[in-house]
Structures are given as structure tokens and as C-alpha cells.
mmCIF file of C-alpha atoms in Angstrom:
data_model
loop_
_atom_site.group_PDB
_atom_site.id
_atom_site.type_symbol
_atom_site.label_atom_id
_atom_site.label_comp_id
_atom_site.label_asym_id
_atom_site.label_seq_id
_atom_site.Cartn_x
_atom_site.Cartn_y
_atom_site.Cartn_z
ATOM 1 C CA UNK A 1 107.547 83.165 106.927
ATOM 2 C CA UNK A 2 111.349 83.840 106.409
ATOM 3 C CA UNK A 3 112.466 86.242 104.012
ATOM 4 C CA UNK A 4 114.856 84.107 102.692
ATOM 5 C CA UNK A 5 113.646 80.745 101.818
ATOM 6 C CA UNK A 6 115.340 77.400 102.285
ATOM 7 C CA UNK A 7 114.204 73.928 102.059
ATOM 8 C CA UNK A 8 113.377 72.444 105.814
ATOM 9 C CA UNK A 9 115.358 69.832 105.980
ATOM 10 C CA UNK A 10 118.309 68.131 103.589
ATOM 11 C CA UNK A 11 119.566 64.750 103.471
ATOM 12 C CA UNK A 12 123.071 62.649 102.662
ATOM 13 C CA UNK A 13 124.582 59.651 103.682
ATOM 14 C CA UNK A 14 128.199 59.462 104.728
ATOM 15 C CA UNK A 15 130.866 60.422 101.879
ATOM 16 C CA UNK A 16 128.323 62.025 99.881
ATOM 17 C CA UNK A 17 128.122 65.569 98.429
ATOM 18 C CA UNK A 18 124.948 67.831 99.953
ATOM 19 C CA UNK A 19 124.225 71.124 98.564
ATOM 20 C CA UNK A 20 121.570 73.499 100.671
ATOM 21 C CA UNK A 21 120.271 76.506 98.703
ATOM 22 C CA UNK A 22 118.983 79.984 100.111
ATOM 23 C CA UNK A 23 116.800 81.747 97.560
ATOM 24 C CA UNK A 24 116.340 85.533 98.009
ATOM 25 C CA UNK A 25 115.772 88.571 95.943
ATOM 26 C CA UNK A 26 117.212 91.968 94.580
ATOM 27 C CA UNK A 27 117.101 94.034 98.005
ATOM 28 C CA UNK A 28 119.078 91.281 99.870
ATOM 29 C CA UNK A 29 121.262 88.230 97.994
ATOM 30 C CA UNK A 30 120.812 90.240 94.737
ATOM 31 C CA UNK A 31 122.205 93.317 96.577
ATOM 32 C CA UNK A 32 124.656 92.053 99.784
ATOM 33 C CA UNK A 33 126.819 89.302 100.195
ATOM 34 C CA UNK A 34 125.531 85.856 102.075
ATOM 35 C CA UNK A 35 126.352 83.763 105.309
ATOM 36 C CA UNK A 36 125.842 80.894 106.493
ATOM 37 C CA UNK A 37 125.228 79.488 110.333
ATOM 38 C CA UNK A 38 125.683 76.201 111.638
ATOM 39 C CA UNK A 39 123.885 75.311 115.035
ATOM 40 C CA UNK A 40 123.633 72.561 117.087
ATOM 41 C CA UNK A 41 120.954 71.528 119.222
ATOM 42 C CA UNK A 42 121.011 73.257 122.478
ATOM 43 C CA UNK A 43 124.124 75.434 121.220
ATOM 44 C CA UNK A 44 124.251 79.026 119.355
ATOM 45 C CA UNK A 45 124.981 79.546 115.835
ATOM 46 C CA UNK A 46 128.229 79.364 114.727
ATOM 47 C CA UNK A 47 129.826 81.371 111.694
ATOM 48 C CA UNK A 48 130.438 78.930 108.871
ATOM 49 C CA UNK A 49 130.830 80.968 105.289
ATOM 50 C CA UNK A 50 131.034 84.679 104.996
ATOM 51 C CA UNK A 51 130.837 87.000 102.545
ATOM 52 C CA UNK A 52 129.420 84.366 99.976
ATOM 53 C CA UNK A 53 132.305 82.103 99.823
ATOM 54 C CA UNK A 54 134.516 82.981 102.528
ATOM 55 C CA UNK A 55 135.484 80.124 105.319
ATOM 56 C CA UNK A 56 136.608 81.269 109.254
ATOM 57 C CA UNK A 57 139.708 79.827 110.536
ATOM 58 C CA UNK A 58 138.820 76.351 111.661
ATOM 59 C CA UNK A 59 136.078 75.361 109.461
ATOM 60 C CA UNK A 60 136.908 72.575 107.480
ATOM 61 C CA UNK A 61 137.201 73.187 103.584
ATOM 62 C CA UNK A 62 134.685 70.658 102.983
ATOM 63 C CA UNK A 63 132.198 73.292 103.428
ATOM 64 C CA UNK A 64 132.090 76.131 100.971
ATOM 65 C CA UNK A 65 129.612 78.619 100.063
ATOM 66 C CA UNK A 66 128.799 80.413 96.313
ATOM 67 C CA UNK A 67 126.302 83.003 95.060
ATOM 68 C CA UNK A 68 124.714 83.264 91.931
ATOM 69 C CA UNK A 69 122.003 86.421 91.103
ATOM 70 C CA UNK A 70 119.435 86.088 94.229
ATOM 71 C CA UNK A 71 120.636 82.708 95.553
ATOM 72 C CA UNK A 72 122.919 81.375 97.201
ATOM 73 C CA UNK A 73 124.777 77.743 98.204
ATOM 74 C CA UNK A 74 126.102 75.929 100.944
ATOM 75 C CA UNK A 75 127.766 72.479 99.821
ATOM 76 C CA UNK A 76 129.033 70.160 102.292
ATOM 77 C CA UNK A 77 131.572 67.412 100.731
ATOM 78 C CA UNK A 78 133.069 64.367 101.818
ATOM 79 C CA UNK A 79 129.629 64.521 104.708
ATOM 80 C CA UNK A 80 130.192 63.356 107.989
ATOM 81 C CA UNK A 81 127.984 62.215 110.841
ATOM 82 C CA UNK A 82 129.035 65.349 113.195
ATOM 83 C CA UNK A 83 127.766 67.803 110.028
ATOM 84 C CA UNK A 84 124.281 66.931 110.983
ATOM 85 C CA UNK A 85 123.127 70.072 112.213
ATOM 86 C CA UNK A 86 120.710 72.918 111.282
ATOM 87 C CA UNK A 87 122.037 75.208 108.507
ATOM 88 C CA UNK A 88 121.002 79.245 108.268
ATOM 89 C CA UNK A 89 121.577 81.646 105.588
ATOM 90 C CA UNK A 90 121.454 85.202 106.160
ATOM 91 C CA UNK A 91 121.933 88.503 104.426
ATOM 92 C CA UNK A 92 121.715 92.392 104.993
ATOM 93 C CA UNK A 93 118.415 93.644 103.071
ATOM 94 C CA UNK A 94 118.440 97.280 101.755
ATOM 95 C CA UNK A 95 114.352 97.562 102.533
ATOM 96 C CA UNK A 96 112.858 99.675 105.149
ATOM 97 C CA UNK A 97 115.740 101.447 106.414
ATOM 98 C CA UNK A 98 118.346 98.195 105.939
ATOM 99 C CA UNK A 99 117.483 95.228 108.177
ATOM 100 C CA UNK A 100 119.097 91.799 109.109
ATOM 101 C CA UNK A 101 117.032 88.525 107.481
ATOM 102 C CA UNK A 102 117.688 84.859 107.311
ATOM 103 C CA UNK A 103 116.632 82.071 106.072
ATOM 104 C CA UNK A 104 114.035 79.605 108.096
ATOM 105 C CA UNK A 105 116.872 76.841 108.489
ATOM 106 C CA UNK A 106 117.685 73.497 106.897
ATOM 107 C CA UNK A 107 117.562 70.564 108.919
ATOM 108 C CA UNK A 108 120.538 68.426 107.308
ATOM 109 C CA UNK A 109 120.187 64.662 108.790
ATOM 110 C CA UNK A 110 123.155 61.774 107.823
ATOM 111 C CA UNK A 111 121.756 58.823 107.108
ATOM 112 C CA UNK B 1 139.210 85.431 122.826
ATOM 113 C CA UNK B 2 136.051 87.536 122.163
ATOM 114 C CA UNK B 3 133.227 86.484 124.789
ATOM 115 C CA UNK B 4 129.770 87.429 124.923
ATOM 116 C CA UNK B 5 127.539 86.671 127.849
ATOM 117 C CA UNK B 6 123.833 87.251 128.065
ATOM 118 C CA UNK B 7 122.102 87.911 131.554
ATOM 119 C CA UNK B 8 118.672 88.344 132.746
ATOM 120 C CA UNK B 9 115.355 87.285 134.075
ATOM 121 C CA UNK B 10 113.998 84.147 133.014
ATOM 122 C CA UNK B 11 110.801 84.790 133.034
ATOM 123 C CA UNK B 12 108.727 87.762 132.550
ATOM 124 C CA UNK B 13 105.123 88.364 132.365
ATOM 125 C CA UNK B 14 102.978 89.294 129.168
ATOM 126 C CA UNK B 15 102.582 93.143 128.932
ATOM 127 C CA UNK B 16 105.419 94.141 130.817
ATOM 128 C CA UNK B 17 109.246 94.675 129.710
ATOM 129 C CA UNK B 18 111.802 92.284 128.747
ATOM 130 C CA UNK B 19 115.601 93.603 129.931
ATOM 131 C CA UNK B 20 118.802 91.595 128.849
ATOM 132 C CA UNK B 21 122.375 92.853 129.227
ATOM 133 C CA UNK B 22 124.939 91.345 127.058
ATOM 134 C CA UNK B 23 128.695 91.340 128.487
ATOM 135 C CA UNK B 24 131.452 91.607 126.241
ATOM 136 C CA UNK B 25 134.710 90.433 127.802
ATOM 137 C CA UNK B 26 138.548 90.121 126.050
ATOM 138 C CA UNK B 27 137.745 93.183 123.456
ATOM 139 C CA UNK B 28 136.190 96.601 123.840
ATOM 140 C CA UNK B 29 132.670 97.111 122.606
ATOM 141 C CA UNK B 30 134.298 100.856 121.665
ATOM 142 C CA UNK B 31 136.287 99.442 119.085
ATOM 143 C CA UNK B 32 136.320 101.163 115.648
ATOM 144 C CA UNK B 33 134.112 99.088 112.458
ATOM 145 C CA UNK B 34 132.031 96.838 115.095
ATOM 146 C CA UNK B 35 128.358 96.838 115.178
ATOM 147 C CA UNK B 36 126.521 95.014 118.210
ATOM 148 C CA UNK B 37 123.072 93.510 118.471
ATOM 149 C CA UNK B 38 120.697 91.293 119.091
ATOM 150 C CA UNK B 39 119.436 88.121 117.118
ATOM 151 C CA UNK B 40 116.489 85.533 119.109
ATOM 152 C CA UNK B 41 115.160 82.148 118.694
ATOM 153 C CA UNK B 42 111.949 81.079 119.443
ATOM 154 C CA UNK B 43 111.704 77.185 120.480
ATOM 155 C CA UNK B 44 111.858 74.877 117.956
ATOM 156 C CA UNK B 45 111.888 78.083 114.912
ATOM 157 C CA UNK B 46 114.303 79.777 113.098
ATOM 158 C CA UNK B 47 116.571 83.006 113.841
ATOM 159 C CA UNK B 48 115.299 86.521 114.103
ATOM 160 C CA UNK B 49 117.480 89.678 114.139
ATOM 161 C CA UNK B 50 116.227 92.224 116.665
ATOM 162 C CA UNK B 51 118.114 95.481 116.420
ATOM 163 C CA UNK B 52 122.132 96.390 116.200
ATOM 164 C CA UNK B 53 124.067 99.522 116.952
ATOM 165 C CA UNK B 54 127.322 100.919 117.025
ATOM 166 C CA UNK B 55 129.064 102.567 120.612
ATOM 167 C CA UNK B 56 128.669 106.124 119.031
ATOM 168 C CA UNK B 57 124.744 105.449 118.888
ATOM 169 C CA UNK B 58 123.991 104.471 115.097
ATOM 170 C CA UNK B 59 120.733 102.048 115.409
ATOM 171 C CA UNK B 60 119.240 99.521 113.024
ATOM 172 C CA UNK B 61 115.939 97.611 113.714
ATOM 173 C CA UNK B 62 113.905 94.769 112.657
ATOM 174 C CA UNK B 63 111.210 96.825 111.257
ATOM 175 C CA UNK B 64 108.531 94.136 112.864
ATOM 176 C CA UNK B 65 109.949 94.909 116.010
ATOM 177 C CA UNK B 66 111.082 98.783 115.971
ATOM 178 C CA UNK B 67 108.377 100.202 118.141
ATOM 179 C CA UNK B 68 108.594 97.825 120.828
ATOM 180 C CA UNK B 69 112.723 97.733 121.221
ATOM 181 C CA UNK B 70 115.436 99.854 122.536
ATOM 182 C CA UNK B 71 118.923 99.005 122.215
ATOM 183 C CA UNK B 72 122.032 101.048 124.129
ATOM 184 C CA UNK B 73 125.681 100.652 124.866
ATOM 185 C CA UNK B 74 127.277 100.952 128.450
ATOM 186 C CA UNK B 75 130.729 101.466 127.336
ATOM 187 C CA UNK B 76 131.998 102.052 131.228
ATOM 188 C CA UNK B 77 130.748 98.376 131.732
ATOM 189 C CA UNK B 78 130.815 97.190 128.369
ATOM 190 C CA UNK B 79 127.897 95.906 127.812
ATOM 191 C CA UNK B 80 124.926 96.147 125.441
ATOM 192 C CA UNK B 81 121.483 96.526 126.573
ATOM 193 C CA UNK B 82 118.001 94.883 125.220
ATOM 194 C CA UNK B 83 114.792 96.721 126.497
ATOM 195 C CA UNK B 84 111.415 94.822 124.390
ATOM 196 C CA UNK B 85 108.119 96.279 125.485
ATOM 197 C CA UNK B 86 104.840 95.106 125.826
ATOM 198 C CA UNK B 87 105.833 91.674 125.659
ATOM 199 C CA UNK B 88 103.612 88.501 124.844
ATOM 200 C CA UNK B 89 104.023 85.096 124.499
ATOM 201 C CA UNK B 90 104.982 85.475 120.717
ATOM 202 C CA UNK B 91 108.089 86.780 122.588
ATOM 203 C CA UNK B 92 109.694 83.516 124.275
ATOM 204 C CA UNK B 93 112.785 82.990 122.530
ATOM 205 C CA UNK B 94 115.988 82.401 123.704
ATOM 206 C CA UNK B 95 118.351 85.751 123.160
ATOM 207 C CA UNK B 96 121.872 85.969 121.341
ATOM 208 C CA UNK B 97 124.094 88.835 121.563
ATOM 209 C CA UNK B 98 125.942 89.244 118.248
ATOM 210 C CA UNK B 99 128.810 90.866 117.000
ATOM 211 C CA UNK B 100 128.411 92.524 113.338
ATOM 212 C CA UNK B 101 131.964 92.747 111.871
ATOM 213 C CA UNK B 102 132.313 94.135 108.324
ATOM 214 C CA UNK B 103 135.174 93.513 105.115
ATOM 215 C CA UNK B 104 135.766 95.740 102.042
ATOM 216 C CA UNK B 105 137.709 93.941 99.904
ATOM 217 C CA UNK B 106 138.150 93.864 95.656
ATOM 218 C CA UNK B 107 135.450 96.261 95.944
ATOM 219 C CA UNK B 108 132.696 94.209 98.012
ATOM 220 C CA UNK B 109 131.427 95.103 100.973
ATOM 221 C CA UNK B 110 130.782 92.215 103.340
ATOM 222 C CA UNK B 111 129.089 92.120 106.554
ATOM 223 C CA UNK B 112 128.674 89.214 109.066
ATOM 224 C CA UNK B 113 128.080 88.027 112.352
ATOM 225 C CA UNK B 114 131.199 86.563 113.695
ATOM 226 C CA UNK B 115 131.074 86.217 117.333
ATOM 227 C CA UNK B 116 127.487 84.876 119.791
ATOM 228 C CA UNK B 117 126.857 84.843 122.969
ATOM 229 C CA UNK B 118 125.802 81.049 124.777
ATOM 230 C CA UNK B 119 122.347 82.781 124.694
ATOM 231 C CA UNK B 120 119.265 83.192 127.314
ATOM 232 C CA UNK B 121 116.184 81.657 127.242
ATOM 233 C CA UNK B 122 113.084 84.275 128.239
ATOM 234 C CA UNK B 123 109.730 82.954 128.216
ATOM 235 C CA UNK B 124 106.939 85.192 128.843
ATOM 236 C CA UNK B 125 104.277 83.768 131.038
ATOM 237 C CA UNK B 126 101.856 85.080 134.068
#
């Protein structure tokens, strides 16, 4: 059981507007900022929003991230076939010392 | 270009010790503000932060995991080391080294993982 909770899997058809959502609680979301991971079958995670809302270089601004209280977004715009991927949130939680925890993943499939 | 490369033994056998080395090439794993660490997979679940430290010897763990792991820094080499103890089969994953980087900025303080390694699977069978 993940300490951040996510739905398992998301769905959108191409063109569409898909939001994934990350609920936590005080000692992590409430407290730190939130990130999101993209991965790939067969390839690692790959940094897609940090520090809530904050893109790398070279992701595409159809993907943006917000944070409201203990939860956080991921919305992906303007979806395309190559977004379907499994989506990861993850935050710093001030428990026990300060630890890493994520979210159990979202499956996002384009129909 | 930042690279991280995992290496190790494929396989290891319930009980005994599982030893990864993580090779950081085009950057120094000195450098000032960067924390290093661990993150794993099992097959088919979700990701699972191990343990991170910085060069000068600062440590974090997953508190699930604290008693069985050791993390250290070969800065000669520079390369991070994984040591998990008393492994079981709970323990196949496949292994990421990570890069922790960190902002402060309109006063937030922002941490993330910006750079993984390709990863390395480990199962743990007899």
C-alpha cells in the first residue's frame, strides 16, 4: 500500500484533456512540494513536473502539474498516443526521520 | 550529460547480501547541494525509495528498509554503493540509482529526482 494514493489506471482518447490526481496528507503534499514520473515499459522513470508545477527542459507544455492542500495534479492536454505510459507522484515526507514516498502509479491508456 | 550506470550480480540467493554499485560519469558525485540514492521496482509494482546520502556522509532511509541497508560513496571512483542484507524474494526488483537535486526559490524549498540510472534487475532465488 503506497503512501500516496493514485487511481490505477486513467483513460483518454486522442485530443482530449486527462487529469491524474495524487492524494496525500499533512507530513508529505501538505508539507513538501510534488513530482511527477513518467515511465515506459521496460525504461526508467523520467522527471516530468517538479516542484508542483515546474516542467524540465524538453517536456512538452501539454503536461503541467498543480497542488492544492494534500493533493496534487498531473493534467495532460491535447493527449497523444506516445503519452500512454505509467504516471508516479512522489513527495519528501517529514515522518520518521524524513523519507522518500510515491504514489502506486497510474496506468494512463489512449484509446 | 549526467550518466548513471548500475552494476551487479543478477542473481543472488535468499539470506545472503545484495551489492550494487552505481557509476556516475560526466559530473562529480562530490558536487556541492546533490544527494544520491537508491529507488527499486519490483516486477509489475510501483517505485520504492531505498536510502540517499550526500558525499560528506549525511544518510536518509526508507524506514521499512533501514536495518537491512547500507549506503556509501566512493568518491575516488565515483560511485555509490547499495549493500541490502538478508535478502528474500520480497527483494527482486530492478534497482535505480537516483540523483536528488534541490531548489529554494520565492521561499519554497523543492526537492526532486532529476537524473536515473537504465537500472538492474536482481532477483533473489536459490
Amino acid at each position: 500500500q503506497s503512501v500516496l494514493t493514485q487511481p490505477p489506471s486513467a483513460s483518454g482518447t486522442p485530443g482530449q484533456k486527462v487529469t491524474v490526481f495524487c492524494s496525500g496528507s499533512s507530513s508529505n503534499i501538505g508539507s513538501n512540494t510534488v513530482n511527477w514520473y513518467q515511465q515506459f515499459p521496460g525504461t526508467a522513470p523520467r522527471l516530468l513536473i517538479y516542484s508542483n508545477d515546474q516542467r524540465p527542459s524538453g517536456v512538452p507544455d501539454r503536461f503541467s502539474g498543480s497542488k492544492s492542500g494534500t493533493s496534487a495534479s498531473l493534467a495532460i492536454s491535447g493527449l497523444q498516443s506516445e503519452d500512454e505510459a505509467d504516471y508516479y507522484c512522489a513527495a519528501w515526507d517529514d515522518s520518521l526521520n524524513g523519507h522518500w514516498v510515491f504514489g502506486g502509479g497510474t496506468k494512463l491508456t489512449v484509446l | 550529460q549526467l550518466h548513471l550506470q548500475e552494476s551487479g550480480p543478477g542473481l543472488v540467493k535468499p539470506s545472503e547480501t545484495l551489492s550494487l554499485t552505481c557509476t556516475v560519469s560526466g559530473g562529480s558525485i562530490s558536487s556541492s547541494g546533490y544527494f544520491w540514492g537508491w529507488v527499486r521496482q519490483p516486477p509489475g509494482k510501483g517505485l520504492e525509495w531505498i536510502g540517499s546520502m550526500y558525499f560528506s556522509g549525511r544518510t536518509y532511509f526508507n524506514p521499512s528498509l533501514k536495518s537491512r541497508v547500507t549506503i556509501s560513496v566512493d568518491t575516488s571512483n565515483n560511485q555509490l554503493l547499495l549493500h541490502l542484507r538478508s535478502v528474500t524474494a520480497a527483494d527482486t526488483a530492478v534497482y535505480y540509482c537516483v540523483r536528488r537535486t534541490s531548489r529554494y526559490s520565492s521561499n519554497i524549498y523543492a526537492v526532486w529526482f532529476d537524473y536515473w540510472g537504465q537500472g538492474s534487475l536482481v532477483a533473489v532465488s536459490s
